[in-house]
Amino acid sequence: MTLLLGIDTGGTYTDSVLFEEESRAVVASAKSLTTKHDLSLCVGDAIDRALAAGPSDAARRIGLVSLSTTLATNAIVEQHGFPVGLVLIGQSRAALDRAGLAHALGSDPLLLVAGGHEADGRERAPFDEDALREALPTLREKAAALAVSSYFAVRNPDHERRARDLIRRETGMPVTCGHELANALDAPRRALTALLNARLIPLLQQLILAVRDHLARRGIEAPLMVVKGDGSLIAAETALMRPVETILSGPAASVVGARALAGEEDCLVSDIGGTTTDIAVLVGGRPVMDPDGASVGGFRTMVEAVAVRTLGLGGDSEIRLDGEKRLTVGPRRVVPLSLLARDWPKALDALTEQATRAWPKVTDGRFAMRLRPLGAGKLSRNETVLWERLEHGPLSLEALFAGRSSEQPLQRLVDRGLVILSGFTPSDAAHVLGLQNDWNAEAASLGATLCARSEPRPGQPLAADGTTLARMVHDRLVRQSGEAILETALAEEDRRHGHARPGIGAGTRRFLDVALAERHQPDDTELVTFSVTLNRPLIGIGAPAATYYPEIAARLNTRLAVPPNADVCNAVGAVAGGVSQSETILITSPEEGRYRLHTERGPEDFLDLSEAAARAERLARDAAHRKAREAGAGEIRVEVTRADRTATVAGSFEVFIESEIRASAYGRPKLAGAFAAG
């Protein structure tokens, strides 16, 4: 039997599964804590653990390896990545004021070059190759890769292609063209997508090479694929050219995995991890796509992706008070006290000492530890003091500050990803309530006691005792999760009916908070009670799903499915999906009786619409099939759709505006045996 190896790198854990191709069942699975400073470490460990838990000949039977990763998403959100240069052809500096392009470019070099085309594909101005050639030595000094975006390149990509070929010939640098990633209008957004893609190439290259090296050490000779943001798979080589397409790869894999494990056609999928919750909608067994493109880190790209609502809410979320001193969960992640004490027993001693004091301190139950090496960064004097104190392991904030009252230097270390805090979390609350027993329950109980006696207002403890506080935290996470699920459902309703709701207002939020409250016996003294019903099943996945989602589903009055292996659903999704590639060709009419195809090779004119449409269908079908084959698909099928747009003149005369021919190619990935045979 052929085995598929699926890997998912999340914010907290890296998961791996051995998935049997014929039976579509999980054979073995494993988890490893994610090492953000070097993802190859956690990926290698997760692979080794899965192989050790599987059949003795597992490595020899693996026919495919597929990876879903948060690398692209995290790099954009955290504004990390390699320096890139942006070449704008036929555009002015004013383009930087749109789509967040100036923010994404930062201090990286920009080159404005004459050229570009009109909306009908005619050349607007000659392309200034000499200006680009003269600037290349400077760009090569300051950038690791280049992005090229020309005005109306989707109607005629000639200038982008000429710039790309010149850059590669003269410098050998990686270069991304906007028309290769998107075919929609909006030059600044297309330039943004190309810029982000160029910035991500070296990052994804490091990860893929590290995975390949580890597979080679284990003697695994199988194709390596990567999950795209729409849930489909692409060959690693293709991902290296278009890494921006892996934005939202992790959430997309969770939806595909949920469909494979639960078998539901129409439902909501909620994936809760240690750091975030991702919610999506399945209709007819397929995830709903975001019509506006993937949005991440405040940037709206032109990358096709699953419509996912992501919020900072998970088992490891920080417990804090909002502006009105009310208990809330998230969005920042901290290390649970129970996990800290399991790996560092001295934390238990510090918690015990703090709990025996007669008075609370604001630093009680809070610790700090180094997250990754300093690298080439520079620290201020106060930051250096704190950094050096953490050299030998975690410290309570009380010991770390040693008389200092300001937390600003520590917060700056946290914001830079150098240090992570530890405190009371929903995972700790679950240990106190007996819903979880993975780590150190005593540390969780002490943390609950310390958190309960903290004072939102002078002389007013947060809770009567630790158990009460744990129930409050559990209830708060359930309510916030339920509200987010309902927001996702309402957004999908709006999409179906063409509405544009501004979002849930304060009044509706108050209603939902009451409706999602913990259920008690009916109380005759209550004047008003509310309830809410979700009319679709809820699939709960992720490691903490079984802890929280039975209660969430009960309060939403819906059926819950927590499928087997829900804790490694993302890794299942990494191998359960298929290859999907598309090609779109637009037909316009620059003048009456003339029909123009806008293709990769440039415009083509026809005098007959049916001939133009037939030519467009052939080109689109061939291109989609080629893309799917290059992405690693076998037994490819192609579907073609045509959408015409017309206008009625003088009440009865119909005028052709444009026609969009779209070919979509689908196929399961070729496995190692198939590659060897073909």
XYZ file of C-alpha atoms in Angstrom:
678
model
C 0.000 0.000 0.000
C 1.276 3.477 -0.919
C 1.779 5.951 1.917
C 1.578 9.735 1.674
C 3.544 11.877 4.125
C 1.786 15.106 5.086
C 3.458 17.876 7.091
C 1.978 21.093 8.521
C 3.944 23.794 10.316
C 1.731 25.829 12.631
C 2.452 28.622 15.071
C 2.699 26.214 18.019
C 3.098 22.685 16.639
C 4.392 21.010 13.504
C 2.256 17.973 12.655
C 2.994 15.013 10.414
C 0.881 12.072 9.242
C 1.334 8.909 7.255
C -1.806 8.679 5.101
C -2.694 5.539 3.151
C -3.624 6.442 -0.417
C -5.924 3.491 -1.122
C -7.941 3.440 2.126
C -7.714 7.236 2.691
C -6.900 6.542 6.350
C -4.310 7.868 8.793
C -1.732 5.183 9.610
C 0.437 7.176 12.026
C 0.781 10.753 13.241
C 3.163 12.864 15.304
C 3.623 16.340 16.744
C 6.688 18.469 17.384
C 6.921 21.941 18.904
C 7.531 24.445 16.091
C 11.039 25.931 16.087
C 10.377 29.278 14.462
C 14.049 30.219 14.268
C 14.727 27.117 12.140
C 11.681 25.329 10.732
C 13.812 22.505 9.368
C 14.376 21.281 12.944
C 10.709 20.786 13.812
C 9.861 19.452 10.338
C 12.652 16.879 10.577
C 11.618 15.852 14.078
C 7.957 15.515 13.061
C 8.907 13.355 10.060
C 11.090 11.084 12.193
C 8.380 10.668 14.845
C 5.747 9.727 12.257
C 8.051 7.196 10.609
C 8.868 5.677 13.995
C 5.136 5.310 14.762
C 4.342 3.788 11.356
C 5.142 0.479 9.670
C 8.767 -0.623 9.648
C 8.967 -0.174 5.871
C 7.161 3.197 5.879
C 10.025 5.187 4.337
C 10.202 2.824 1.367
C 6.437 2.964 0.752
C 6.079 6.763 0.671
C 4.898 7.881 -2.769
C 4.323 11.570 -2.059
C 5.381 14.199 0.484
C 3.329 17.381 0.838
C 3.853 20.415 3.020
C 1.487 23.085 4.280
C 3.210 25.997 5.941
C 2.576 29.308 7.649
C 5.974 30.551 6.453
C 4.622 32.921 3.783
C 1.783 34.183 5.964
C 3.989 34.784 9.003
C 6.677 36.528 6.964
C 4.139 39.022 5.606
C 2.405 39.572 8.953
C 5.722 40.052 10.776
C 7.200 42.035 7.848
C 10.157 39.702 7.570
C 11.847 38.629 4.378
C 14.691 39.444 2.057
C 15.209 42.887 0.444
C 13.680 43.178 -3.015
C 13.610 45.746 -5.803
C 10.397 46.865 -7.516
C 10.414 47.833 -11.192
C 7.289 49.735 -12.284
C 6.885 50.124 -16.052
C 4.674 52.919 -17.338
C 3.555 53.902 -13.839
C 4.244 56.894 -11.621
C 5.332 57.088 -8.004
C 1.675 57.769 -7.134
C 1.037 54.018 -7.560
C 2.799 53.529 -4.206
C -0.074 55.325 -2.466
C -2.499 52.492 -3.251
C -2.920 48.917 -1.999
C -0.334 49.441 0.767
C 2.415 49.216 -1.844
C 4.632 51.856 -0.208
C 4.350 50.112 3.178
C 5.194 46.730 1.644
C 8.187 48.162 -0.221
C 9.569 49.997 2.807
C 13.111 51.225 2.193
C 13.779 48.748 -0.625
C 14.719 50.227 -4.035
C 12.154 51.408 -6.579
C 12.789 51.946 -10.302
C 10.320 53.763 -12.574
C 10.758 52.893 -16.264
C 8.927 54.255 -19.304
C 6.605 51.870 -21.139
C 3.275 50.160 -20.529
C 0.143 49.522 -22.583
C -3.419 50.739 -23.007
C -6.522 48.837 -21.896
C -6.919 47.374 -25.392
C -3.335 46.038 -25.435
C -1.802 48.743 -27.658
C 1.612 50.035 -26.601
C 1.244 53.214 -24.574
C 4.928 54.153 -24.712
C 8.108 52.342 -25.829
C 9.789 50.249 -23.157
C 13.022 51.926 -21.975
C 15.347 48.920 -21.816
C 18.427 51.135 -21.513
C 17.162 52.731 -18.284
C 16.556 49.296 -16.764
C 19.950 48.007 -17.880
C 21.749 50.999 -16.356
C 19.966 50.555 -13.005
C 20.626 46.817 -12.678
C 24.047 47.067 -10.939
C 22.511 49.232 -8.182
C 19.472 46.983 -7.845
C 21.718 43.938 -7.620
C 23.635 45.518 -4.729
C 20.525 46.342 -2.709
C 18.107 43.497 -3.489
C 18.035 39.697 -3.385
C 15.211 39.453 -5.944
C 13.212 41.740 -8.237
C 9.508 42.257 -8.965
C 8.308 43.713 -12.271
C 4.874 45.224 -12.880
C 3.863 46.984 -16.083
C 0.779 49.098 -16.756
C -2.008 46.915 -18.275
C 0.345 43.924 -18.540
C -2.671 41.614 -18.215
C -3.812 42.974 -21.590
C -0.316 42.758 -23.106
C 2.611 41.313 -21.063
C 5.282 42.132 -23.670
C 7.111 44.764 -21.584
C 7.091 42.608 -18.439
C 8.482 39.641 -20.366
C 11.225 41.765 -21.952
C 12.182 43.184 -18.548
C 12.217 39.718 -17.001
C 14.443 38.294 -19.731
C 16.837 41.263 -19.512
C 17.159 40.958 -15.714
C 17.795 37.213 -15.846
C 20.302 37.578 -18.677
C 22.242 40.428 -17.074
C 22.104 39.452 -13.374
C 20.747 35.916 -12.911
C 18.563 37.273 -10.086
C 15.153 35.746 -9.244
C 12.480 37.905 -10.894
C 8.679 37.884 -10.610
C 6.269 39.394 -13.139
C 2.825 40.585 -12.110
C 1.026 38.988 -15.079
C 2.398 35.570 -14.082
C 0.493 35.713 -10.783
C -2.764 37.505 -11.571
C -4.912 38.407 -14.584
C -7.217 40.992 -12.992
C -6.966 44.730 -13.442
C -5.647 47.007 -10.654
C -1.983 47.676 -11.324
C -0.958 48.583 -7.726
C -2.446 45.375 -6.258
C -0.801 43.335 -8.994
C 2.504 45.063 -8.231
C 1.988 44.324 -4.510
C 1.401 40.638 -5.230
C 4.560 40.479 -7.371
C 6.563 42.314 -4.692
C 5.487 39.957 -1.908
C 6.207 36.967 -4.137
C 9.755 38.167 -4.824
C 10.347 38.739 -1.108
C 9.207 35.219 -0.209
C 11.272 33.265 -2.755
C 14.446 32.936 -0.615
C 12.411 32.089 2.520
C 10.461 29.240 0.957
C 13.587 28.053 -0.810
C 15.320 27.551 2.544
C 12.425 25.497 3.912
C 11.996 23.310 0.831
C 15.721 22.604 0.594
C 15.811 21.702 4.305
C 12.881 19.284 3.879
C 14.466 17.738 0.817
C 17.764 17.243 2.639
C 15.996 15.482 5.523
C 14.021 13.252 3.162
C 17.250 12.317 1.394
C 18.863 11.399 4.724
C 15.922 9.075 5.426
C 16.112 7.535 1.956
C 12.700 8.872 0.890
C 12.559 9.365 -2.872
C 9.150 10.873 -3.543
C 7.790 14.042 -5.160
C 7.558 17.027 -2.792
C 4.505 19.279 -3.050
C 3.217 22.370 -1.232
C -0.352 23.399 -0.385
C -1.609 26.615 -1.972
C -3.942 29.105 -0.337
C -6.891 27.633 -2.242
C -6.238 24.164 -0.801
C -4.823 22.615 -3.982
C -1.293 21.247 -4.382
C 1.647 22.393 -6.478
C 5.061 20.850 -7.056
C 7.797 22.297 -4.873
C 9.524 23.664 -7.983
C 6.375 25.598 -8.895
C 6.014 26.857 -5.319
C 9.566 28.215 -5.462
C 8.607 30.343 -8.467
C 5.263 31.459 -6.992
C 5.623 31.264 -3.187
C 3.036 34.014 -2.692
C 0.424 31.413 -3.660
C 1.180 29.600 -0.393
C -0.331 32.468 1.631
C -2.983 30.904 3.932
C -1.616 27.458 3.066
C -2.152 26.191 6.635
C -5.817 27.236 6.989
C -6.565 25.900 3.491
C -5.039 22.530 4.415
C -7.221 22.353 7.531
C -10.387 22.751 5.429
C -9.291 20.058 2.963
C -8.342 17.750 5.835
C -11.658 18.315 7.595
C -13.551 17.414 4.431
C -11.478 14.245 4.026
C -11.888 13.086 7.645
C -15.472 14.176 8.404
C -17.086 13.625 5.013
C -19.479 16.585 5.389
C -20.616 18.459 2.259
C -22.192 21.638 3.675
C -20.830 22.810 7.011
C -18.594 25.228 8.879
C -15.052 24.174 9.745
C -13.373 25.679 12.793
C -9.722 24.874 13.389
C -8.478 25.821 16.842
C -4.812 25.551 17.659
C -2.563 26.924 20.327
C -2.272 30.344 18.690
C -5.202 30.990 16.345
C -8.645 29.848 15.262
C -9.382 29.627 11.523
C -13.009 29.360 10.372
C -14.200 28.550 6.838
C -17.360 27.410 5.056
C -17.804 24.269 2.932
C -20.508 24.288 0.244
C -21.020 21.134 -1.782
C -17.826 19.704 -0.342
C -15.709 22.620 -1.584
C -14.403 25.540 0.467
C -15.827 28.975 -0.304
C -13.170 31.151 -1.952
C -12.454 34.777 -1.141
C -13.583 36.711 -4.254
C -11.244 39.611 -3.426
C -8.085 37.540 -3.012
C -6.150 36.516 0.075
C -5.795 39.223 2.712
C -2.961 38.878 5.194
C -1.080 41.317 7.382
C -3.261 44.185 6.142
C -2.320 43.544 2.488
C -5.014 42.511 -0.014
C -3.271 40.371 -2.649
C -4.515 38.912 -5.920
C -3.850 35.354 -4.752
C -6.853 33.043 -4.953
C -7.435 31.592 -1.492
C -10.007 30.027 0.772
C -12.206 32.588 2.532
C -10.927 32.173 6.089
C -11.736 34.182 9.192
C -8.633 34.093 11.388
C -8.505 35.354 14.961
C -5.932 35.194 17.727
C -7.832 32.705 19.870
C -6.416 29.354 20.965
C -5.479 27.133 23.836
C -2.335 29.162 24.498
C -3.942 32.611 24.241
C -3.111 35.195 26.874
C -5.758 35.941 29.504
C -6.139 39.678 29.966
C -8.599 42.440 30.860
C -9.999 44.685 28.152
C -10.458 48.457 28.409
C -13.527 47.990 30.587
C -11.708 45.550 32.915
C -13.611 42.565 31.539
C -11.973 39.179 31.116
C -11.017 38.401 27.521
C -8.929 35.791 25.699
C -6.202 36.602 23.143
C -5.007 37.658 20.693
C -1.377 37.253 21.846
C 0.040 33.780 22.460
C 1.915 32.930 25.671
C 3.382 29.666 26.948
C 0.917 27.911 29.295
C 2.178 27.663 32.879
C 1.450 23.929 32.889
C 3.691 23.442 29.840
C 6.411 25.693 31.263
C 6.504 23.732 34.532
C 6.618 20.416 32.693
C 9.766 21.465 30.848
C 11.246 23.718 33.555
C 10.414 22.478 37.100
C 11.823 25.628 38.751
C 8.692 27.422 37.534
C 6.644 25.335 39.980
C 8.816 26.520 42.876
C 8.363 30.157 41.850
C 4.578 29.734 41.523
C 4.389 28.072 44.948
C 6.353 30.892 46.558
C 4.116 33.523 44.943
C 0.932 31.701 46.037
C 2.033 31.578 49.695
C 2.341 35.372 49.891
C -0.502 37.185 51.599
C -0.695 39.908 48.957
C -0.751 39.810 45.135
C 1.771 41.386 42.788
C 1.145 42.384 39.182
C 3.996 40.096 38.110
C 2.536 36.997 39.806
C 2.144 33.978 37.535
C 4.120 35.540 34.702
C 7.440 34.379 33.255
C 9.691 35.171 30.308
C 12.102 33.086 28.228
C 14.209 33.407 25.115
C 12.440 32.279 21.955
C 15.292 32.307 19.447
C 18.926 33.458 19.123
C 19.613 37.167 18.860
C 21.256 36.929 15.440
C 22.483 40.184 13.938
C 20.023 42.446 15.755
C 21.051 45.232 18.137
C 19.557 45.811 21.586
C 19.233 48.898 23.747
C 21.000 48.981 27.101
C 17.850 48.028 29.056
C 16.969 45.312 26.542
C 20.500 43.907 26.819
C 20.181 43.647 30.605
C 16.962 41.623 30.318
C 18.329 39.504 27.467
C 21.430 38.546 29.464
C 19.361 37.661 32.526
C 17.427 35.132 30.429
C 20.593 33.421 29.229
C 20.250 30.388 31.497
C 16.533 29.758 31.106
C 13.100 31.175 31.952
C 12.664 33.618 34.827
C 9.635 34.944 36.654
C 9.019 38.588 35.792
C 9.565 39.380 39.471
C 13.116 38.004 39.288
C 13.711 39.353 35.787
C 12.931 42.955 36.666
C 14.751 42.829 40.019
C 13.326 46.145 41.142
C 12.644 47.591 37.701
C 9.028 48.645 37.189
C 8.997 49.298 33.426
C 7.997 46.484 31.091
C 8.697 48.421 27.894
C 12.138 46.893 27.147
C 10.677 43.417 27.676
C 7.728 44.210 25.422
C 10.106 45.310 22.682
C 11.930 41.970 22.935
C 8.576 40.194 22.694
C 7.503 42.269 19.682
C 10.749 41.376 17.890
C 10.105 37.665 18.431
C 13.189 37.252 20.628
C 11.369 36.549 23.891
C 8.043 34.927 24.713
C 6.013 35.332 27.873
C 4.372 32.606 29.926
C 1.146 32.994 31.857
C -2.268 31.539 32.628
C -4.082 30.332 29.472
C -7.231 28.404 28.462
C -5.043 25.272 28.332
C -4.206 25.821 32.011
C -7.899 26.357 32.786
C -8.668 23.041 31.050
C -6.105 21.313 33.326
C -7.758 22.838 36.412
C -11.210 21.670 35.267
C -10.014 18.156 34.428
C -10.619 18.592 30.688
C -6.937 18.192 29.821
C -4.074 16.346 31.509
C -1.137 16.648 29.115
C 1.153 18.837 31.218
C 1.645 19.907 34.863
C -1.794 20.303 36.486
C -0.321 21.608 39.772
C 1.266 24.568 37.988
C -2.050 25.254 36.250
C -3.870 25.255 39.596
C -1.342 27.610 41.193
C -1.570 29.896 38.161
C -5.370 29.956 38.453
C -5.134 30.918 42.118
C -2.687 33.747 41.386
C -4.752 35.021 38.454
C -7.998 34.864 40.494
C -6.669 37.103 43.252
C -5.364 39.783 40.892
C -7.339 43.009 41.280
C -8.949 44.675 38.245
C -10.022 47.380 40.699
C -8.514 48.058 44.138
C -9.794 45.568 46.686
C -11.803 43.584 44.110
C -10.329 40.171 43.149
C -10.957 38.873 39.654
C -12.588 35.650 40.945
C -13.450 33.948 44.224
C -10.928 31.146 43.707
C -8.849 29.394 41.061
C -11.562 26.946 40.010
C -14.044 29.775 39.493
C -11.465 31.662 37.433
C -10.832 28.555 35.301
C -14.574 28.260 34.586
C -14.692 31.951 33.643
C -11.774 31.529 31.207
C -13.281 28.412 29.646
C -16.634 30.165 29.260
C -14.996 33.244 27.727
C -13.188 31.205 25.074
C -16.413 29.349 24.241
C -18.335 32.621 23.841
C -15.660 34.282 21.708
C -15.407 31.172 19.501
C -19.179 30.973 19.081
C -19.373 34.637 18.141
C -16.627 34.249 15.520
C -18.381 31.221 14.004
C -21.634 33.167 13.755
C -19.837 36.148 12.184
C -18.429 33.793 9.532
C -21.884 32.321 8.855
C -23.447 35.790 8.566
C -20.704 36.912 6.165
C -21.423 33.897 3.944
C -25.152 34.716 4.020
C -24.344 38.258 2.927
C -22.144 36.979 0.108
C -24.885 34.709 -1.189
C -27.469 37.480 -1.231
C -25.164 40.241 -2.417
C -25.338 42.242 0.802
C -22.517 44.290 2.287
C -23.018 44.222 6.042
C -20.583 46.482 7.940
C -20.113 43.846 10.642
C -21.571 42.980 14.014
C -22.433 46.114 15.972
C -22.385 46.641 19.713
C -26.091 45.814 20.093
C -25.845 42.565 18.144
C -22.682 41.647 20.017
C -24.517 42.110 23.324
C -27.333 39.894 22.076
C -24.896 37.169 20.993
C -23.003 37.353 24.276
C -26.226 36.654 26.191
C -27.376 33.960 23.750
C -24.004 32.180 23.983
C -23.844 32.309 27.784
C -23.463 29.107 29.779
C -26.774 27.301 30.062
C -28.479 26.939 33.427
C -31.877 25.724 34.578
C -34.714 28.071 33.498
C -35.013 31.028 35.849
C -38.515 32.506 36.231
C -37.004 35.782 37.434
C -35.331 36.468 34.064
C -37.365 38.867 31.937
C -35.722 37.942 28.621
C -33.780 34.938 27.348
C -32.132 34.495 23.961
C -30.910 31.545 21.930
C -29.236 31.234 18.558
C -29.137 28.359 16.054
C -26.497 27.530 13.464
C -28.287 25.697 10.643
C -25.226 23.819 9.409
C -23.095 21.163 11.124
C -19.899 22.332 12.791
C -16.649 20.440 12.253
C -14.226 21.094 15.090
C -10.590 20.296 14.397
C -7.239 21.071 15.984
C -5.566 19.725 19.109
C -7.929 21.479 21.624
C -11.139 20.832 19.616
C -12.440 18.035 21.829
C -11.916 20.251 24.893
C -14.013 23.209 23.747
C -16.198 22.392 20.763
C -18.836 20.121 22.359
C -19.846 23.099 24.524
C -19.572 25.543 21.608
C -21.834 23.391 19.424
C -24.351 22.997 22.273
C -24.646 26.770 22.673
C -25.042 27.161 18.900
C -27.748 24.437 18.867
C -26.004 22.576 16.058
C -24.562 19.146 15.362
C -20.842 18.718 16.043
C -18.376 16.476 14.265
C -14.899 16.104 15.742
C -13.436 13.536 13.327
C -10.735 11.014 14.225
C -7.250 12.521 14.015
C -8.738 16.013 14.291
C -5.552 17.122 16.065
C -3.485 16.573 12.879
C -6.151 17.551 10.361
C -3.915 20.127 8.654
C -1.278 17.509 7.901
C -3.993 15.250 6.450
C -5.122 18.152 4.275
C -1.581 18.535 2.996
C -1.882 15.197 1.160
C -5.653 14.745 0.756
C -6.074 17.534 -1.800
C -5.502 17.533 -5.529
C -3.824 19.714 -8.127
C -5.878 22.569 -9.564
C -4.608 25.073 -12.113
C -6.463 27.540 -14.315
C -5.942 29.864 -17.253
C -8.173 32.809 -18.155
C -8.200 34.549 -21.530
C -10.149 37.738 -22.098
C -11.779 38.760 -25.377
C -12.501 42.474 -25.853
C -13.781 44.547 -28.773
C -11.574 47.610 -29.372
C -13.834 48.605 -32.271
C -17.026 47.353 -33.869
C -16.495 44.088 -35.752
C -13.055 43.391 -34.241
C -12.490 40.913 -31.387
C -9.169 40.897 -29.536
C -7.719 38.018 -27.502
C -5.366 39.039 -24.692
C -2.911 36.138 -24.335
C 0.483 35.462 -22.798
C 2.003 35.919 -26.257
C 0.287 39.255 -26.821
C -2.973 40.397 -28.484
C -4.571 38.479 -31.369
C -7.387 39.993 -33.488
C -10.345 38.223 -35.147
C -13.268 39.416 -37.244
C -15.613 36.706 -35.963
C -16.480 36.231 -32.273
C -17.027 32.482 -32.541
C -13.577 32.040 -34.101
C -12.030 34.193 -31.382
C -13.809 32.186 -28.675
C -12.709 28.862 -30.191
C -9.099 30.061 -30.325
C -9.308 31.330 -26.733
C -10.722 28.008 -25.527
C -7.914 26.026 -27.202
C -5.229 28.295 -25.750
C -6.779 28.307 -22.274
C -7.279 24.532 -22.272
C -3.689 23.869 -23.366
C -2.244 26.347 -20.847
C -4.276 24.979 -17.922
C -3.296 21.402 -18.822
C 0.370 22.402 -19.039
C 0.251 24.201 -15.688
C -1.384 21.199 -14.010
C 1.221 18.847 -15.453
C 4.054 21.119 -14.280
C 2.400 21.336 -10.841
C 2.630 17.539 -10.519
C -0.799 16.283 -11.602
C -1.561 13.027 -13.329
C -4.733 11.943 -15.202
C -5.689 15.568 -15.795
C -9.217 16.656 -16.703
C -10.013 20.150 -17.977
C -13.265 22.082 -17.672
C -13.927 25.269 -19.692
C -16.432 28.003 -18.920
C -17.348 31.130 -20.859
C -18.919 34.300 -19.486
C -20.050 37.022 -21.925
C -20.776 40.604 -20.904
C -23.047 42.671 -23.113
C -24.956 45.948 -22.927
C -28.327 46.928 -24.346
C -28.396 50.127 -26.399
C -31.549 52.068 -27.382
C -33.682 49.570 -25.503
C -33.167 46.648 -27.886
C -29.743 46.651 -29.565
C -27.243 44.367 -27.790
C -23.569 45.352 -27.852
C -20.689 42.981 -27.011
C -18.415 44.224 -24.203
C -16.105 41.331 -23.373
C -15.937 37.575 -22.892
C -13.950 35.637 -20.325
C -12.828 32.114 -21.200
C -11.612 30.155 -18.172
C -10.118 26.665 -18.316
C -9.633 24.757 -15.040
C -7.466 21.631 -14.921
C -7.724 19.090 -12.104
C -5.858 15.924 -11.168
C -4.480 13.909 -8.280
C -0.714 14.223 -7.754
C 1.514 11.703 -9.461
C 3.073 9.345 -6.949
C 6.656 8.129 -6.862
C 5.847 4.956 -8.793
C 4.005 6.908 -11.440
C 6.946 9.288 -11.823
C 9.356 6.384 -12.210
C 7.101 4.706 -14.769
C 6.510 7.846 -16.811
